[in-house]
mmCIF file of C-alpha atoms in Angstrom:
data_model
loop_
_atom_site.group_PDB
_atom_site.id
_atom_site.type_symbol
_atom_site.label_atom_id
_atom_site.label_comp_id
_atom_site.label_asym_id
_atom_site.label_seq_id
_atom_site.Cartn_x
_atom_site.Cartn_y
_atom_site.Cartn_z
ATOM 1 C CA UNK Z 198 220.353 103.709 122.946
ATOM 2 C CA UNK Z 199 223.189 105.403 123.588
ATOM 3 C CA UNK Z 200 225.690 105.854 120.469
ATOM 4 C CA UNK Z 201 228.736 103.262 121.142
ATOM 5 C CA UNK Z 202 231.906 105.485 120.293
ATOM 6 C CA UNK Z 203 235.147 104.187 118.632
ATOM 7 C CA UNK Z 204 238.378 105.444 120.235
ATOM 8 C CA UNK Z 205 238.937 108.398 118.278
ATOM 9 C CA UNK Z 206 235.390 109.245 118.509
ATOM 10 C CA UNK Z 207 235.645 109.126 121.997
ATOM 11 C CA UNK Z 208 239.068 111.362 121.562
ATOM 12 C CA UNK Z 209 237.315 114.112 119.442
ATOM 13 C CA UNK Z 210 234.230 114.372 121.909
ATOM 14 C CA UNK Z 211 236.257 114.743 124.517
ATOM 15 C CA UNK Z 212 238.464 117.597 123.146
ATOM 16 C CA UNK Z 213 234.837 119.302 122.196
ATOM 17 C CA UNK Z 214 234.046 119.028 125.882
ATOM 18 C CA UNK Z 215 237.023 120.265 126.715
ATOM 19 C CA UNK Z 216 237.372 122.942 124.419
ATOM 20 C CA UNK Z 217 233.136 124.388 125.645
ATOM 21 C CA UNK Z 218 234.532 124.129 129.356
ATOM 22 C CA UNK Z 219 237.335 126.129 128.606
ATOM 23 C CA UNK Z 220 235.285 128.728 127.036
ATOM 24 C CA UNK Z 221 232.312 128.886 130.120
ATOM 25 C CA UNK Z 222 235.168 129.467 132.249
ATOM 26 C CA UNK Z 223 236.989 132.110 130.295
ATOM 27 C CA UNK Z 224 233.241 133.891 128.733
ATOM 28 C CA UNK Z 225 230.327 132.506 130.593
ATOM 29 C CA UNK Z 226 228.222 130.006 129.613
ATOM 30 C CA UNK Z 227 225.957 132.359 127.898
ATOM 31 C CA UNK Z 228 228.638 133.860 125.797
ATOM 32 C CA UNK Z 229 229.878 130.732 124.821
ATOM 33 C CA UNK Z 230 229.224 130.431 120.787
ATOM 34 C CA UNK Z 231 228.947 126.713 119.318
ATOM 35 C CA UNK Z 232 231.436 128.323 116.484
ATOM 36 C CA UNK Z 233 234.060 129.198 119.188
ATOM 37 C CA UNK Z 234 233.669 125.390 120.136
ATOM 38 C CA UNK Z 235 233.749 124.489 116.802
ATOM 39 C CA UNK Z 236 236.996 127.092 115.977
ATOM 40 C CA UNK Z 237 238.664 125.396 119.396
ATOM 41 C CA UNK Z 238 238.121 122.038 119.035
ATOM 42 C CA UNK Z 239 238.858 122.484 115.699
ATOM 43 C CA UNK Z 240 236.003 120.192 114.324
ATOM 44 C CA UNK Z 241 233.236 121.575 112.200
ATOM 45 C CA UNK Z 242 229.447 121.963 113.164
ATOM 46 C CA UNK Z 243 228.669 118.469 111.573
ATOM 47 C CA UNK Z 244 230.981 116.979 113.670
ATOM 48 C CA UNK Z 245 229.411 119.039 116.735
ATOM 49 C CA UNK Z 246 225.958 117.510 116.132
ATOM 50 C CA UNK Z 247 227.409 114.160 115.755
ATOM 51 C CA UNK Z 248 228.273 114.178 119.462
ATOM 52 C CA UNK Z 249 225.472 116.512 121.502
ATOM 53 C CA UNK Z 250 221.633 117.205 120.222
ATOM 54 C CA UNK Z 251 222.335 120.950 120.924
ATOM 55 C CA UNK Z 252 223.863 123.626 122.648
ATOM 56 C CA UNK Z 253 222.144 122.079 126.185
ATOM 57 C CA UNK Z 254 223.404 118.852 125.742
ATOM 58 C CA UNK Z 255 226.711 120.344 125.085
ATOM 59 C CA UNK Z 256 226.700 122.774 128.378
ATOM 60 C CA UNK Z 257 225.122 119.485 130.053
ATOM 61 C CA UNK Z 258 228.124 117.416 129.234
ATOM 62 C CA UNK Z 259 230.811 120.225 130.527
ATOM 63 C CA UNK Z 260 228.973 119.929 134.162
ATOM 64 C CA UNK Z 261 229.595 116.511 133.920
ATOM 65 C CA UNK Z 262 233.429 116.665 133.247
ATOM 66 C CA UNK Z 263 233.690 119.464 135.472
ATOM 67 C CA UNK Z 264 232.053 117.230 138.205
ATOM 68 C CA UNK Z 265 234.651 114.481 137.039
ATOM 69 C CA UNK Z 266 237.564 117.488 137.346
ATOM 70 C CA UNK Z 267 236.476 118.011 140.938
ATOM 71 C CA UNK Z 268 236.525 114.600 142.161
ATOM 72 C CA UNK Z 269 239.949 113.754 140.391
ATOM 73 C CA UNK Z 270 241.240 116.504 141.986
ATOM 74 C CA UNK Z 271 240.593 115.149 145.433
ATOM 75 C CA UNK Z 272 241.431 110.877 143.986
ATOM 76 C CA UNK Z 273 243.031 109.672 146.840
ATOM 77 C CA UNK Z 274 241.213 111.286 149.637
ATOM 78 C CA UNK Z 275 237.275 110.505 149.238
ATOM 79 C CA UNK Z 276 237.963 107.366 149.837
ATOM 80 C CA UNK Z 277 239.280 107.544 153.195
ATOM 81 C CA UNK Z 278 236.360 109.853 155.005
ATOM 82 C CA UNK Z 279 235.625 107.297 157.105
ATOM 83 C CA UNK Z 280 238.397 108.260 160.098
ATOM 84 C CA UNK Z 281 239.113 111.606 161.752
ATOM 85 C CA UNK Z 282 242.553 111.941 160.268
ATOM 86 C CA UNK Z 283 241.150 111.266 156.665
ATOM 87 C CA UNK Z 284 238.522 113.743 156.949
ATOM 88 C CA UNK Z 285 241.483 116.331 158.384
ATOM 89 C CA UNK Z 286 243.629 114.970 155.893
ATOM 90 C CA UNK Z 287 240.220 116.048 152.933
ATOM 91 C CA UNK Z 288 240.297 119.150 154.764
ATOM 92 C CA UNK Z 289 243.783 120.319 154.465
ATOM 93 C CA UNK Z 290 244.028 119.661 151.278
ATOM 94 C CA UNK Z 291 241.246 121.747 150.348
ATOM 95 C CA UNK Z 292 242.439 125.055 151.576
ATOM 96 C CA UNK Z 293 246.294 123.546 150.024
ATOM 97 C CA UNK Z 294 243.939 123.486 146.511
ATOM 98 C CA UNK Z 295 243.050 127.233 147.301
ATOM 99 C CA UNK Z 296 246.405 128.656 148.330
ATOM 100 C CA UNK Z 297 247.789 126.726 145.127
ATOM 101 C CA UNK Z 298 244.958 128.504 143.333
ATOM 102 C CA UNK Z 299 245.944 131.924 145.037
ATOM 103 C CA UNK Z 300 242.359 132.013 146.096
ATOM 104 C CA UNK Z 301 240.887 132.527 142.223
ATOM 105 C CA UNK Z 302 238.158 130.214 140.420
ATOM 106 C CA UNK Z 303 236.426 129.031 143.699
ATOM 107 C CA UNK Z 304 234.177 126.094 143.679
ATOM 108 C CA UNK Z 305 233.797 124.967 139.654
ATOM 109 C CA UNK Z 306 230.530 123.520 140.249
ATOM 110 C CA UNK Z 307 229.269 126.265 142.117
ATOM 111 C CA UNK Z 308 230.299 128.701 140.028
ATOM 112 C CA UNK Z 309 228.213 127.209 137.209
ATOM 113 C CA UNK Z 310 225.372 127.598 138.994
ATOM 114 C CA UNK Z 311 225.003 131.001 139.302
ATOM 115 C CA UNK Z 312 224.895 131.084 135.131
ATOM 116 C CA UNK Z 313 222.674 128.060 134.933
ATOM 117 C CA UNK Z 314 220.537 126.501 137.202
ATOM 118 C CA UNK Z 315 217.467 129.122 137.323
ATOM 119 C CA UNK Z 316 218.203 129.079 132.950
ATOM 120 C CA UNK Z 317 218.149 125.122 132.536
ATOM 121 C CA UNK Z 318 216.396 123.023 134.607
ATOM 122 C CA UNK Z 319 218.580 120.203 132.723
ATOM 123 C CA UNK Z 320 221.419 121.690 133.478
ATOM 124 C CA UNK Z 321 220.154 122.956 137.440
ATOM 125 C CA UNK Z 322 219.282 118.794 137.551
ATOM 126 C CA UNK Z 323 223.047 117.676 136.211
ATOM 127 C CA UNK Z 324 224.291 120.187 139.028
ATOM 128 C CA UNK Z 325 222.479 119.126 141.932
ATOM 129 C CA UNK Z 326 223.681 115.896 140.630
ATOM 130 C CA UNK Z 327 227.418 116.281 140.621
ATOM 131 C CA UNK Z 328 226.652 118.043 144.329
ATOM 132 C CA UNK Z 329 225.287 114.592 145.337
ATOM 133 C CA UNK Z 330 228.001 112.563 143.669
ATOM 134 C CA UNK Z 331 230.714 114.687 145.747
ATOM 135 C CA UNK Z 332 228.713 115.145 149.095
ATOM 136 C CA UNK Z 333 227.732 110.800 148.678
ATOM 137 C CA UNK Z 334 231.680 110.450 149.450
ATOM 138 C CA UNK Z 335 231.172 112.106 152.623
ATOM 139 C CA UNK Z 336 228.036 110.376 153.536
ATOM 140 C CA UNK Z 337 229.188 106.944 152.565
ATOM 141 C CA UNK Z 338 232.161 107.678 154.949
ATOM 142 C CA UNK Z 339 230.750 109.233 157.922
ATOM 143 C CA UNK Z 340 228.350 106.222 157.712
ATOM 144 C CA UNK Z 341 231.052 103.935 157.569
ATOM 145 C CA UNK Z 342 232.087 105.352 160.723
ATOM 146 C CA UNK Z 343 228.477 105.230 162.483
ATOM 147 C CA UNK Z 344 229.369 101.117 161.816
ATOM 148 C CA UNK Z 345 231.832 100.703 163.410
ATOM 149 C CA UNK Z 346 230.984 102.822 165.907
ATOM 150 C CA UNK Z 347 233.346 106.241 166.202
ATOM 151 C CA UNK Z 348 230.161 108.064 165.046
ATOM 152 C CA UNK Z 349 227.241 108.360 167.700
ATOM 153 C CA UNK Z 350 224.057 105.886 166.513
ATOM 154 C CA UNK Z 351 222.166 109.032 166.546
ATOM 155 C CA UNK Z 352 223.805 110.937 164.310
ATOM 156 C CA UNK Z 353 222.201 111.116 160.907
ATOM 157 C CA UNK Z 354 225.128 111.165 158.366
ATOM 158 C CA UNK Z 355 223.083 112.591 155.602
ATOM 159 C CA UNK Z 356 222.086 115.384 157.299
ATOM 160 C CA UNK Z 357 226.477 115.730 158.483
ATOM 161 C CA UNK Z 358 227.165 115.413 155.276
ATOM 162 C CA UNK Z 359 224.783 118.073 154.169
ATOM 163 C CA UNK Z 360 226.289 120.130 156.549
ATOM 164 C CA UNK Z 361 229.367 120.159 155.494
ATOM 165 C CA UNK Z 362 229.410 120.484 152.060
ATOM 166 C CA UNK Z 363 226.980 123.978 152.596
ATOM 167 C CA UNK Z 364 230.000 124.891 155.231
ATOM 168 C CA UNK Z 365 232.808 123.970 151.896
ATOM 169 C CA UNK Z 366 230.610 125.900 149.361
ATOM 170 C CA UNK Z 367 230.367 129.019 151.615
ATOM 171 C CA UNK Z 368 233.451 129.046 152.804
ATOM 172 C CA UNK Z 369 235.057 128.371 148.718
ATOM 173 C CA UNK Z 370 232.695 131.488 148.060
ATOM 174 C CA UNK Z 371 234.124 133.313 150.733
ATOM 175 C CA UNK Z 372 237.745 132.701 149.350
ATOM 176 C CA UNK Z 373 237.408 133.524 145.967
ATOM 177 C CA UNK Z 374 235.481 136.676 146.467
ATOM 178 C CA UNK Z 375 238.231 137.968 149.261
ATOM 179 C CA UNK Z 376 241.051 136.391 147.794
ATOM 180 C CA UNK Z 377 241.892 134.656 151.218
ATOM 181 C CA UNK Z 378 242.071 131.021 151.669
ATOM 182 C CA UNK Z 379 241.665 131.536 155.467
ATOM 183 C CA UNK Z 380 237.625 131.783 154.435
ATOM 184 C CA UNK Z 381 237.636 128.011 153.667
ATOM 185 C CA UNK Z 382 239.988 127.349 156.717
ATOM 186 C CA UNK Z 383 237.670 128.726 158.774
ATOM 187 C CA UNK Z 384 234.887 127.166 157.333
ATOM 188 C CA UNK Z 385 236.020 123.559 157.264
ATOM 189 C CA UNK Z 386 237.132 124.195 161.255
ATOM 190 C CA UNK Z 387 233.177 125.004 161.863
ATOM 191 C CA UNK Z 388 232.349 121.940 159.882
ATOM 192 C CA UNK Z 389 234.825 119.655 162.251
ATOM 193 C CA UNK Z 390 233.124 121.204 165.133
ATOM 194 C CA UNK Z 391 229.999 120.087 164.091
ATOM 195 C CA UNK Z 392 231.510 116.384 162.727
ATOM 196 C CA UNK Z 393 233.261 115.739 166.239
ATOM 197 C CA UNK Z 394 230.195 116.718 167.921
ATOM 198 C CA UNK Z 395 228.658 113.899 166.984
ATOM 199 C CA UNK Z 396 231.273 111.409 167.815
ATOM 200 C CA UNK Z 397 230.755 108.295 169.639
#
């Protein structure tokens, strides 16, 4: 059974997460040491094991809470894909994330994949996962729509949804690696194209 955490407990695993996310992005997740988590976190190796089984429960647990990161930084707006102007609304504020971001970092997800997924098929499983959670939004929404008919009945929303989130990841890719936030714009135009297309 899981362990049941007190407060604090839940405090000091949580800075340990924190502190091993911190380092993947700076290092790499391959580079990251458990006694630079340990020095950052400022616990000791005892305390380390107290929380995660071992380094891949640790590097499982920061795709989690980067997942988590991700869809906080969009609270307010998954909620609402289920009308044109919300998904617009989604959209813009996407490529407002990246020009915040002056086009660095891209997609924190995706960028964990490139270190992980063919190294850990835990860790490639807790990916596709927090994919699913994020792209489920947009499903749940365009489905949403399909009932109450402003999407066509034969539309398929998972496949939509699909679509679109390939279209974000390619076009976040695209912006990071030419520093241009116009890559995503772009992008997420294609992937209203192919939304409205299958309008009622």
């Amino acid at each position: 059974m899981p362990q049941v955490l007190t407060a604090k407990g839940r405090s000091t695993r949580a800075r340990i997460v924190q502190a091993a996310a911190e380092l993947v992005a700076e290092k790499g997740a391959a580079a990251m040491s458990l006694d630079d988590v340990c020095e950052r976190a400022h616990v000791s190796r005892s305390q380390l094991y107290h929380y995660f089984d071992d380094r891949d429960d640790l590097v499982r647990a920061v795709i989690n809470a980067t997942t988590d990161s991700v869809l906080l930084a969009q609270d307010g707006l998954l909620d609402h894909l289920d009308t044109w102007t919300g998904l617009d609304r989604w959209f813009r504020a996407l490529v407002a994330l990246q020009e915040g971001r002056e086009a660095r970092g891209g997609c924190p997800i995706g960028s964990l994949v490139g270190q992980l997924a063919e190294r850990d098929p835990g860790a490639r499983e807790n990916l596709a996962d927090g994919f699913k959670r994020w792209e489920g939004h947009l499903r749940e929404g365009l489905e949403r729509m399909q009932d109450r008919g402003r999407l066509s009945v034969h539309a398929d929303p998972a496949s939509l949804a699909t679509s679109t989130m390939a279209l974000l990841q390619g076009g976040l890719l695209l912006t990071q690696v030419r520093r241009d936030p116009k890559q995503l714009r772009t992008a997420l135009a294609a992937a209203r194209v192919l939304l409205r297309s299958a309008a009622a």
